[in-house]
Structure formats: structure tokens, C-alpha cells
């Protein structure tokens, strides 16, 4: 059973998702990938715990990244929430994420940032796995 | 790490919870797993510079192309890359015989171990 700190990555562009998920795995996170907003909601509905949720704002279905982050905020109050977008963040969502990252993003920088942002959960989960 | 090189598996499955479970299992077994939620995503990966050694795809997927379509595309564009199809029906299995020269189609529900065995066989044939 894998007990590393787990991150949910929500991105509809497969190569960008692959880049972000790969960098996070290289940094030691366990990553769950969702390719759409609805996929992300299905994953969150399972009750799985995540130390962080990283979502693109624009997704290819009727659920966008703001909806995902809003739902994650309800279900996972402790998780760090990160929104990624190619355009400035909408005013309605400005207070939602803990972090906002503009595209183009450097996946390794995101991974380093997250590692810093979740030290407590990180240490706790690593203790459990050792 | 149980797996030996080459060991990158592309999983094409539109049901996120199924994809999540099978990907986690194969990663635990030592494989590098790339996840695609549709045939279009799979083709984007296969046309990129990411190395892929084996493709495992569900037959039934929404969108313009299903698993058979993807296997046909691969036959045309990646003729040497093995593909494993998973589906529900005998009819599908017969249709797939043409496309899966590397092994029989997996019938759903399949055990993760069956998939692992099939991937191991294919990877052994490649290295």
C-alpha cells in the first residue's frame, strides 16, 4: 500500500498533465490524474484524501477548475489548493485557491512549491510509511 | 522494482476510478504508467516524444474513436508497438483477433494480475 503524500492533478491537456504529474512523482508525491472536471469530482467523491489539489481553470467539460477547487475546499479543508490558468484569475475565484500559477508553468517549480507548502502533512505521511 | 526495461505502459481508459486503480497497481509493480482518458489523448501521447512500450486500452470509450479505432490507428502508425484490448463481449473479442496479434483480448472483469502477466509477456518479447 502506497502511503506517500497524495496530490490530485486536474488537467485536460494530456501532455501538460503528464508533465505536471511526472514532476510531482519525481518529487516523491503519489499522484492521481483527472482529465476533466467531472473526473476530478468522481475522484473527490470517493473520499480519498489529498494533501493538495492542482487544477487548470479551463477544462473541457461543464465542470471547470473553479468548481473543482470549490468542491475540494468543502471536502478537504486541510488540502492546499492550486489553480493554474493561462489568463488572469477571475475575481469570483480570487479567494479560492491557496496559490495561483500562470501558464506556461514549470512543473518542477510547482512540485518544489508544493513540497514546501505541505511540510506538515508530508512529514506525517512519511512517518506513517516508514 | 519488479519490471525490467522497457517498461512504459500507456493506459487508455475513460472511467477515472478504473484507470486510477489499474495505474496504481502497475506503478506498484514497477512500471512507468502514462494515463490517457480517451483515444485522442492516447494518440497525442504516441505522437509526442514520450517513450511508450505497451498500450492497454478499453474498447468502449466515448468520443470519435473507441479502443478498436485506436488499435487500428496503431496498426497503421505504430505497427511494432503491442496493444492489449479490454472489453465486455465475445463479439468484440472476435473482432479484436485481427488487431491483437500479441495476445488475446482481456475480457472484463479481468484480474489486475492477468493484465500484469500479459504486459510482462509483451515486454519480454520487446527487450
PDB file of C-alpha atoms in Angstrom:
ATOM      1  CA  UNK A   1       0.000   0.000   0.000  1.00  0.00           C
ATOM      2  CA  UNK A   2       1.392   3.341  -1.007  1.00  0.00           C
ATOM      3  CA  UNK A   3       1.227   5.920   1.780  1.00  0.00           C
ATOM      4  CA  UNK A   4       3.117   8.838   0.263  1.00  0.00           C
ATOM      5  CA  UNK A   5       1.509  12.277   0.300  1.00  0.00           C
ATOM      6  CA  UNK A   6      -1.107  12.236  -2.442  1.00  0.00           C
ATOM      7  CA  UNK A   7      -1.915  15.025  -4.907  1.00  0.00           C
ATOM      8  CA  UNK A   8      -4.846  15.251  -7.338  1.00  0.00           C
ATOM      9  CA  UNK A   9      -3.898  16.815 -10.694  1.00  0.00           C
ATOM     10  CA  UNK A  10      -6.756  18.017 -12.908  1.00  0.00           C
ATOM     11  CA  UNK A  11      -5.775  18.977 -16.451  1.00  0.00           C
ATOM     12  CA  UNK A  12      -7.489  18.216 -19.743  1.00  0.00           C
ATOM     13  CA  UNK A  13      -4.404  18.599 -21.928  1.00  0.00           C
ATOM     14  CA  UNK A  14      -2.766  15.202 -21.651  1.00  0.00           C
ATOM     15  CA  UNK A  15       0.822  16.291 -22.315  1.00  0.00           C
ATOM     16  CA  UNK A  16       0.607  19.125 -19.770  1.00  0.00           C
ATOM     17  CA  UNK A  17      -0.948  16.699 -17.251  1.00  0.00           C
ATOM     18  CA  UNK A  18       1.812  14.219 -17.921  1.00  0.00           C
ATOM     19  CA  UNK A  19       4.425  16.925 -17.354  1.00  0.00           C
ATOM     20  CA  UNK A  20       2.901  18.080 -14.048  1.00  0.00           C
ATOM     21  CA  UNK A  21       2.202  14.548 -12.765  1.00  0.00           C
ATOM     22  CA  UNK A  22       5.717  13.421 -13.723  1.00  0.00           C
ATOM     23  CA  UNK A  23       7.366  16.310 -11.863  1.00  0.00           C
ATOM     24  CA  UNK A  24       5.252  15.658  -8.773  1.00  0.00           C
ATOM     25  CA  UNK A  25       6.072  11.918  -8.841  1.00  0.00           C
ATOM     26  CA  UNK A  26       9.756  12.762  -9.225  1.00  0.00           C
ATOM     27  CA  UNK A  27       9.408  14.966  -6.142  1.00  0.00           C
ATOM     28  CA  UNK A  28       8.046  11.988  -4.200  1.00  0.00           C
ATOM     29  CA  UNK A  29       4.305  12.607  -4.348  1.00  0.00           C
ATOM     30  CA  UNK A  30       1.741   9.966  -5.151  1.00  0.00           C
ATOM     31  CA  UNK A  31      -0.346  11.458  -7.975  1.00  0.00           C
ATOM     32  CA  UNK A  32      -3.911  10.797  -9.087  1.00  0.00           C
ATOM     33  CA  UNK A  33      -4.691  12.182 -12.538  1.00  0.00           C
ATOM     34  CA  UNK A  34      -8.054  13.510 -13.683  1.00  0.00           C
ATOM     35  CA  UNK A  35      -8.535  14.515 -17.320  1.00  0.00           C
ATOM     36  CA  UNK A  36     -11.695  16.575 -16.777  1.00  0.00           C
ATOM     37  CA  UNK A  37     -13.669  18.383 -14.115  1.00  0.00           C
ATOM     38  CA  UNK A  38     -16.166  15.552 -13.878  1.00  0.00           C
ATOM     39  CA  UNK A  39     -13.371  13.027 -13.416  1.00  0.00           C
ATOM     40  CA  UNK A  40     -12.000  15.167 -10.607  1.00  0.00           C
ATOM     41  CA  UNK A  41     -15.388  15.308  -8.881  1.00  0.00           C
ATOM     42  CA  UNK A  42     -15.704  11.494  -9.184  1.00  0.00           C
ATOM     43  CA  UNK A  43     -12.327  11.075  -7.515  1.00  0.00           C
ATOM     44  CA  UNK A  44     -13.132  13.567  -4.742  1.00  0.00           C
ATOM     45  CA  UNK A  45     -16.472  11.812  -4.147  1.00  0.00           C
ATOM     46  CA  UNK A  46     -14.678   8.596  -3.212  1.00  0.00           C
ATOM     47  CA  UNK A  47     -13.488  10.281  -0.016  1.00  0.00           C
ATOM     48  CA  UNK A  48      -9.821   9.762  -0.908  1.00  0.00           C
ATOM     49  CA  UNK A  49      -7.593  12.178   0.954  1.00  0.00           C
ATOM     50  CA  UNK A  50      -5.187  14.549  -0.780  1.00  0.00           C
ATOM     51  CA  UNK A  51      -2.623  16.926   0.657  1.00  0.00           C
ATOM     52  CA  UNK A  52      -3.087  19.119  -2.407  1.00  0.00           C
ATOM     53  CA  UNK A  53      -5.319  19.570  -5.452  1.00  0.00           C
ATOM     54  CA  UNK A  54      -3.833  21.213  -8.552  1.00  0.00           C
ATOM     55  CA  UNK A  55      -6.308  22.158 -11.280  1.00  0.00           C
ATOM     56  CA  UNK A  56      -6.300  24.000 -14.544  1.00  0.00           C
ATOM     57  CA  UNK A  57      -9.089  26.626 -14.630  1.00  0.00           C
ATOM     58  CA  UNK A  58     -10.305  25.830 -18.135  1.00  0.00           C
ATOM     59  CA  UNK A  59     -11.349  22.206 -18.501  1.00  0.00           C
ATOM     60  CA  UNK A  60     -13.054  20.513 -21.409  1.00  0.00           C
ATOM     61  CA  UNK A  61     -16.441  19.798 -19.857  1.00  0.00           C
ATOM     62  CA  UNK A  62     -19.190  21.524 -17.874  1.00  0.00           C
ATOM     63  CA  UNK A  63     -17.161  21.466 -14.640  1.00  0.00           C
ATOM     64  CA  UNK A  64     -14.277  23.937 -14.582  1.00  0.00           C
ATOM     65  CA  UNK A  65     -11.295  24.233 -12.282  1.00  0.00           C
ATOM     66  CA  UNK A  66     -13.024  26.753 -10.028  1.00  0.00           C
ATOM     67  CA  UNK A  67     -15.850  24.236  -9.422  1.00  0.00           C
ATOM     68  CA  UNK A  68     -13.247  21.565  -8.638  1.00  0.00           C
ATOM     69  CA  UNK A  69     -11.383  23.778  -6.176  1.00  0.00           C
ATOM     70  CA  UNK A  70     -14.643  24.870  -4.551  1.00  0.00           C
ATOM     71  CA  UNK A  71     -15.660  21.219  -4.007  1.00  0.00           C
ATOM     72  CA  UNK A  72     -12.183  20.326  -2.774  1.00  0.00           C
ATOM     73  CA  UNK A  73     -12.360  23.201  -0.274  1.00  0.00           C
ATOM     74  CA  UNK A  74     -15.557  21.677   1.169  1.00  0.00           C
ATOM     75  CA  UNK A  75     -14.334  18.091   1.273  1.00  0.00           C
ATOM     76  CA  UNK A  76     -10.667  18.642   2.062  1.00  0.00           C
ATOM     77  CA  UNK A  77     -10.364  21.748   4.234  1.00  0.00           C
ATOM     78  CA  UNK A  78      -6.726  20.966   5.044  1.00  0.00           C
ATOM     79  CA  UNK A  79      -5.562  20.469   1.458  1.00  0.00           C
ATOM     80  CA  UNK A  80      -3.511  23.071  -0.397  1.00  0.00           C
ATOM     81  CA  UNK A  81      -5.446  24.169  -3.458  1.00  0.00           C
ATOM     82  CA  UNK A  82      -3.688  25.423  -6.568  1.00  0.00           C
ATOM     83  CA  UNK A  83      -5.279  26.865  -9.707  1.00  0.00           C
ATOM     84  CA  UNK A  84      -3.421  27.131 -12.999  1.00  0.00           C
ATOM     85  CA  UNK A  85      -4.529  29.391 -15.813  1.00  0.00           C
ATOM     86  CA  UNK A  86      -3.358  30.997 -18.993  1.00  0.00           C
ATOM     87  CA  UNK A  87      -5.341  34.135 -18.202  1.00  0.00           C
ATOM     88  CA  UNK A  88      -5.657  36.265 -15.047  1.00  0.00           C
ATOM     89  CA  UNK A  89      -7.747  34.629 -12.366  1.00  0.00           C
ATOM     90  CA  UNK A  90     -11.403  35.619 -12.334  1.00  0.00           C
ATOM     91  CA  UNK A  91     -12.389  37.926  -9.480  1.00  0.00           C
ATOM     92  CA  UNK A  92     -15.047  35.444  -8.302  1.00  0.00           C
ATOM     93  CA  UNK A  93     -12.345  32.840  -7.717  1.00  0.00           C
ATOM     94  CA  UNK A  94      -9.636  35.082  -6.335  1.00  0.00           C
ATOM     95  CA  UNK A  95     -10.058  33.950  -2.738  1.00  0.00           C
ATOM     96  CA  UNK A  96     -10.460  30.251  -3.550  1.00  0.00           C
ATOM     97  CA  UNK A  97      -7.028  28.807  -4.166  1.00  0.00           C
ATOM     98  CA  UNK A  98      -4.054  28.962  -1.824  1.00  0.00           C
ATOM     99  CA  UNK A  99      -1.882  29.517  -4.838  1.00  0.00           C
ATOM    100  CA  UNK A 100      -2.450  30.757  -8.368  1.00  0.00           C
ATOM    101  CA  UNK A 101       0.022  29.862 -11.098  1.00  0.00           C
ATOM    102  CA  UNK A 102       0.098  31.376 -14.582  1.00  0.00           C
ATOM    103  CA  UNK A 103       0.760  29.341 -17.671  1.00  0.00           C
ATOM    104  CA  UNK A 104       3.205  28.478 -19.053  1.00  0.00           C
ATOM    105  CA  UNK A 105       4.250  26.821 -15.850  1.00  0.00           C
ATOM    106  CA  UNK A 106       7.425  24.980 -14.973  1.00  0.00           C
ATOM    107  CA  UNK A 107       6.245  21.696 -13.491  1.00  0.00           C
ATOM    108  CA  UNK A 108       9.367  21.191 -11.376  1.00  0.00           C
ATOM    109  CA  UNK A 109       8.841  24.611  -9.773  1.00  0.00           C
ATOM    110  CA  UNK A 110       5.258  23.690  -8.943  1.00  0.00           C
ATOM    111  CA  UNK A 111       6.464  20.440  -7.357  1.00  0.00           C
ATOM    112  CA  UNK A 112       9.070  22.289  -5.259  1.00  0.00           C
ATOM    113  CA  UNK A 113       6.463  24.851  -4.196  1.00  0.00           C
ATOM    114  CA  UNK A 114       4.030  22.124  -3.147  1.00  0.00           C
ATOM    115  CA  UNK A 115       6.688  20.285  -1.225  1.00  0.00           C
ATOM    116  CA  UNK A 116       7.285  23.474   0.741  1.00  0.00           C
ATOM    117  CA  UNK A 117       3.584  24.186   1.126  1.00  0.00           C
ATOM    118  CA  UNK A 118       2.654  20.856   2.685  1.00  0.00           C
ATOM    119  CA  UNK A 119       5.524  20.137   5.089  1.00  0.00           C
ATOM    120  CA  UNK A 120       3.323  19.014   7.982  1.00  0.00           C
ATOM    121  CA  UNK A 121       1.244  16.525   6.044  1.00  0.00           C
ATOM    122  CA  UNK A 122       4.348  15.447   4.153  1.00  0.00           C
ATOM    123  CA  UNK A 123       6.231  14.609   7.332  1.00  0.00           C
ATOM    124  CA  UNK A 124       3.222  12.942   8.907  1.00  0.00           C
ATOM    125  CA  UNK A 125       2.590  10.697   5.907  1.00  0.00           C
ATOM    126  CA  UNK A 126       6.252   9.835   5.520  1.00  0.00           C
ATOM    127  CA  UNK A 127       6.354   8.850   9.181  1.00  0.00           C
ATOM    128  CA  UNK A 128       3.369   6.587   8.646  1.00  0.00           C
ATOM    129  CA  UNK A 129       5.040   4.925   5.696  1.00  0.00           C
ATOM    130  CA  UNK A 130       8.355   4.337   7.441  1.00  0.00           C
TER     131      UNK A 130
ATOM    132  CA  UNK B   1      11.048  -2.738  -8.939  1.00  0.00           C
ATOM    133  CA  UNK B   2       9.849  -5.956 -10.448  1.00  0.00           C
ATOM    134  CA  UNK B   3       9.759  -4.738 -14.000  1.00  0.00           C
ATOM    135  CA  UNK B   4      12.713  -4.708 -16.352  1.00  0.00           C
ATOM    136  CA  UNK B   5      13.151  -2.227 -19.202  1.00  0.00           C
ATOM    137  CA  UNK B   6      11.337  -1.463 -21.438  1.00  0.00           C
ATOM    138  CA  UNK B   7       8.562  -0.651 -19.061  1.00  0.00           C
ATOM    139  CA  UNK B   8       6.382   2.274 -20.039  1.00  0.00           C
ATOM    140  CA  UNK B   9       2.707   1.344 -20.279  1.00  0.00           C
ATOM    141  CA  UNK B  10       0.105   3.699 -21.751  1.00  0.00           C
ATOM    142  CA  UNK B  11      -3.311   3.074 -20.156  1.00  0.00           C
ATOM    143  CA  UNK B  12      -6.321   4.320 -22.128  1.00  0.00           C
ATOM    144  CA  UNK B  13      -9.483   4.213 -20.038  1.00  0.00           C
ATOM    145  CA  UNK B  14     -12.271   6.760 -19.764  1.00  0.00           C
ATOM    146  CA  UNK B  15     -13.537   5.644 -16.353  1.00  0.00           C
ATOM    147  CA  UNK B  16     -11.307   7.539 -13.975  1.00  0.00           C
ATOM    148  CA  UNK B  17     -11.692   5.208 -10.989  1.00  0.00           C
ATOM    149  CA  UNK B  18     -10.842   2.132 -13.076  1.00  0.00           C
ATOM    150  CA  UNK B  19      -7.887   3.955 -14.617  1.00  0.00           C
ATOM    151  CA  UNK B  20      -6.740   5.112 -11.203  1.00  0.00           C
ATOM    152  CA  UNK B  21      -6.832   1.603  -9.729  1.00  0.00           C
ATOM    153  CA  UNK B  22      -5.091  -0.160 -12.609  1.00  0.00           C
ATOM    154  CA  UNK B  23      -2.462   2.585 -12.946  1.00  0.00           C
ATOM    155  CA  UNK B  24      -1.677   2.471  -9.226  1.00  0.00           C
ATOM    156  CA  UNK B  25      -1.364  -1.324  -9.388  1.00  0.00           C
ATOM    157  CA  UNK B  26       1.053  -1.253 -12.327  1.00  0.00           C
ATOM    158  CA  UNK B  27       3.126   1.509 -10.705  1.00  0.00           C
ATOM    159  CA  UNK B  28       3.361  -0.600  -7.566  1.00  0.00           C
ATOM    160  CA  UNK B  29       4.660  -3.378  -9.832  1.00  0.00           C
ATOM    161  CA  UNK B  30       7.421  -1.092 -11.056  1.00  0.00           C
ATOM    162  CA  UNK B  31       6.074   0.138 -14.372  1.00  0.00           C
ATOM    163  CA  UNK B  32       6.026   3.727 -15.524  1.00  0.00           C
ATOM    164  CA  UNK B  33       2.404   4.421 -16.394  1.00  0.00           C
ATOM    165  CA  UNK B  34       1.092   7.142 -18.668  1.00  0.00           C
ATOM    166  CA  UNK B  35      -2.639   7.757 -18.337  1.00  0.00           C
ATOM    167  CA  UNK B  36      -4.946   8.769 -21.170  1.00  0.00           C
ATOM    168  CA  UNK B  37      -8.688   9.244 -20.776  1.00  0.00           C
ATOM    169  CA  UNK B  38      -9.544   8.907 -24.465  1.00  0.00           C
ATOM    170  CA  UNK B  39      -8.162   7.632 -27.759  1.00  0.00           C
ATOM    171  CA  UNK B  40      -7.433  11.221 -28.787  1.00  0.00           C
ATOM    172  CA  UNK B  41      -5.307  11.703 -25.678  1.00  0.00           C
ATOM    173  CA  UNK B  42      -3.534   8.412 -26.365  1.00  0.00           C
ATOM    174  CA  UNK B  43      -2.687   9.499 -29.905  1.00  0.00           C
ATOM    175  CA  UNK B  44      -1.369  12.839 -28.596  1.00  0.00           C
ATOM    176  CA  UNK B  45       0.969  10.881 -26.287  1.00  0.00           C
ATOM    177  CA  UNK B  46       2.005   8.419 -29.016  1.00  0.00           C
ATOM    178  CA  UNK B  47       2.791  11.283 -31.393  1.00  0.00           C
ATOM    179  CA  UNK B  48       4.879  13.070 -28.742  1.00  0.00           C
ATOM    180  CA  UNK B  49       8.440  12.225 -27.775  1.00  0.00           C
ATOM    181  CA  UNK B  50       7.374  10.304 -24.651  1.00  0.00           C
ATOM    182  CA  UNK B  51       8.550   6.700 -24.933  1.00  0.00           C
ATOM    183  CA  UNK B  52       5.774   4.078 -24.754  1.00  0.00           C
ATOM    184  CA  UNK B  53       6.371   0.328 -24.949  1.00  0.00           C
ATOM    185  CA  UNK B  54       2.927  -1.230 -24.478  1.00  0.00           C
ATOM    186  CA  UNK B  55      -0.597   0.192 -24.846  1.00  0.00           C
ATOM    187  CA  UNK B  56      -3.510  -1.111 -22.816  1.00  0.00           C
ATOM    188  CA  UNK B  57      -6.877   0.242 -23.935  1.00  0.00           C
ATOM    189  CA  UNK B  58     -10.511  -0.197 -23.055  1.00  0.00           C
ATOM    190  CA  UNK B  59     -12.673  -0.945 -26.101  1.00  0.00           C
ATOM    191  CA  UNK B  60     -15.687   1.132 -25.135  1.00  0.00           C
ATOM    192  CA  UNK B  61     -14.893   4.798 -24.890  1.00  0.00           C
ATOM    193  CA  UNK B  62     -16.893   7.913 -25.664  1.00  0.00           C
ATOM    194  CA  UNK B  63     -15.732  10.252 -28.398  1.00  0.00           C
ATOM    195  CA  UNK B  64     -14.939   9.839 -32.041  1.00  0.00           C
ATOM    196  CA  UNK B  65     -12.618   6.856 -31.574  1.00  0.00           C
ATOM    197  CA  UNK B  66     -13.002   3.751 -29.408  1.00  0.00           C
ATOM    198  CA  UNK B  67     -10.372   1.165 -28.482  1.00  0.00           C
ATOM    199  CA  UNK B  68     -10.688  -0.644 -31.815  1.00  0.00           C
ATOM    200  CA  UNK B  69     -10.160   2.647 -33.615  1.00  0.00           C
ATOM    201  CA  UNK B  70      -7.065   3.284 -31.554  1.00  0.00           C
ATOM    202  CA  UNK B  71      -5.715  -0.222 -32.235  1.00  0.00           C
ATOM    203  CA  UNK B  72      -6.300   0.318 -35.970  1.00  0.00           C
ATOM    204  CA  UNK B  73      -4.528   3.681 -35.800  1.00  0.00           C
ATOM    205  CA  UNK B  74      -1.613   1.974 -34.087  1.00  0.00           C
ATOM    206  CA  UNK B  75      -1.510  -0.777 -36.679  1.00  0.00           C
ATOM    207  CA  UNK B  76      -1.075   1.968 -39.244  1.00  0.00           C
ATOM    208  CA  UNK B  77       1.221   4.340 -37.354  1.00  0.00           C
ATOM    209  CA  UNK B  78       2.983   2.269 -34.669  1.00  0.00           C
ATOM    210  CA  UNK B  79       2.988  -1.200 -36.219  1.00  0.00           C
ATOM    211  CA  UNK B  80       5.583  -2.629 -33.860  1.00  0.00           C
ATOM    212  CA  UNK B  81       4.000  -1.435 -30.628  1.00  0.00           C
ATOM    213  CA  UNK B  82       1.936  -4.102 -28.844  1.00  0.00           C
ATOM    214  CA  UNK B  83      -1.615  -3.280 -27.812  1.00  0.00           C
ATOM    215  CA  UNK B  84      -3.844  -5.043 -25.294  1.00  0.00           C
ATOM    216  CA  UNK B  85      -7.590  -4.514 -25.606  1.00  0.00           C
ATOM    217  CA  UNK B  86     -10.109  -4.983 -22.798  1.00  0.00           C
ATOM    218  CA  UNK B  87     -13.808  -5.348 -23.491  1.00  0.00           C
ATOM    219  CA  UNK B  88     -17.072  -6.899 -22.418  1.00  0.00           C
ATOM    220  CA  UNK B  89     -18.267  -9.053 -25.264  1.00  0.00           C
ATOM    221  CA  UNK B  90     -17.302 -12.166 -27.143  1.00  0.00           C
ATOM    222  CA  UNK B  91     -18.123 -10.421 -30.412  1.00  0.00           C
ATOM    223  CA  UNK B  92     -15.597  -7.756 -29.545  1.00  0.00           C
ATOM    224  CA  UNK B  93     -13.007 -10.428 -28.830  1.00  0.00           C
ATOM    225  CA  UNK B  94     -13.511 -11.918 -32.276  1.00  0.00           C
ATOM    226  CA  UNK B  95     -13.226  -8.539 -33.934  1.00  0.00           C
ATOM    227  CA  UNK B  96     -10.102  -7.853 -31.906  1.00  0.00           C
ATOM    228  CA  UNK B  97      -8.345 -11.020 -33.020  1.00  0.00           C
ATOM    229  CA  UNK B  98      -7.292  -9.112 -36.112  1.00  0.00           C
ATOM    230  CA  UNK B  99      -5.790  -6.278 -34.138  1.00  0.00           C
ATOM    231  CA  UNK B 100      -4.205  -8.136 -31.228  1.00  0.00           C
ATOM    232  CA  UNK B 101      -1.654 -10.455 -32.686  1.00  0.00           C
ATOM    233  CA  UNK B 102       0.304 -10.198 -29.471  1.00  0.00           C
ATOM    234  CA  UNK B 103      -2.247 -11.960 -27.299  1.00  0.00           C
ATOM    235  CA  UNK B 104      -5.922 -12.471 -26.609  1.00  0.00           C
ATOM    236  CA  UNK B 105      -8.194  -9.641 -25.643  1.00  0.00           C
ATOM    237  CA  UNK B 106      -8.846  -9.331 -21.927  1.00  0.00           C
ATOM    238  CA  UNK B 107     -12.485  -9.902 -21.015  1.00  0.00           C
ATOM    239  CA  UNK B 108     -13.998  -7.646 -18.389  1.00  0.00           C
ATOM    240  CA  UNK B 109     -13.995  -8.040 -15.487  1.00  0.00           C
ATOM    241  CA  UNK B 110     -10.331  -9.012 -15.545  1.00  0.00           C
ATOM    242  CA  UNK B 111      -7.974  -9.509 -12.636  1.00  0.00           C
ATOM    243  CA  UNK B 112      -5.105  -6.985 -12.475  1.00  0.00           C
ATOM    244  CA  UNK B 113      -2.754  -9.970 -12.304  1.00  0.00           C
ATOM    245  CA  UNK B 114      -3.970 -11.130 -15.740  1.00  0.00           C
ATOM    246  CA  UNK B 115      -3.098  -7.753 -17.205  1.00  0.00           C
ATOM    247  CA  UNK B 116       0.272  -7.782 -15.481  1.00  0.00           C
ATOM    248  CA  UNK B 117       1.058 -11.249 -16.887  1.00  0.00           C
ATOM    249  CA  UNK B 118       0.145 -10.127 -20.377  1.00  0.00           C
ATOM    250  CA  UNK B 119       2.256  -6.947 -20.108  1.00  0.00           C
ATOM    251  CA  UNK B 120       5.199  -8.971 -18.811  1.00  0.00           C
ATOM    252  CA  UNK B 121       4.962 -11.346 -21.757  1.00  0.00           C
ATOM    253  CA  UNK B 122       4.848  -8.479 -24.226  1.00  0.00           C
ATOM    254  CA  UNK B 123       7.689  -6.576 -22.575  1.00  0.00           C
ATOM    255  CA  UNK B 124       9.817  -9.741 -22.528  1.00  0.00           C
ATOM    256  CA  UNK B 125       9.225 -10.050 -26.265  1.00  0.00           C
ATOM    257  CA  UNK B 126      10.412  -6.484 -26.829  1.00  0.00           C
ATOM    258  CA  UNK B 127      13.633  -6.477 -24.873  1.00  0.00           C
TER     259      UNK B 127
END
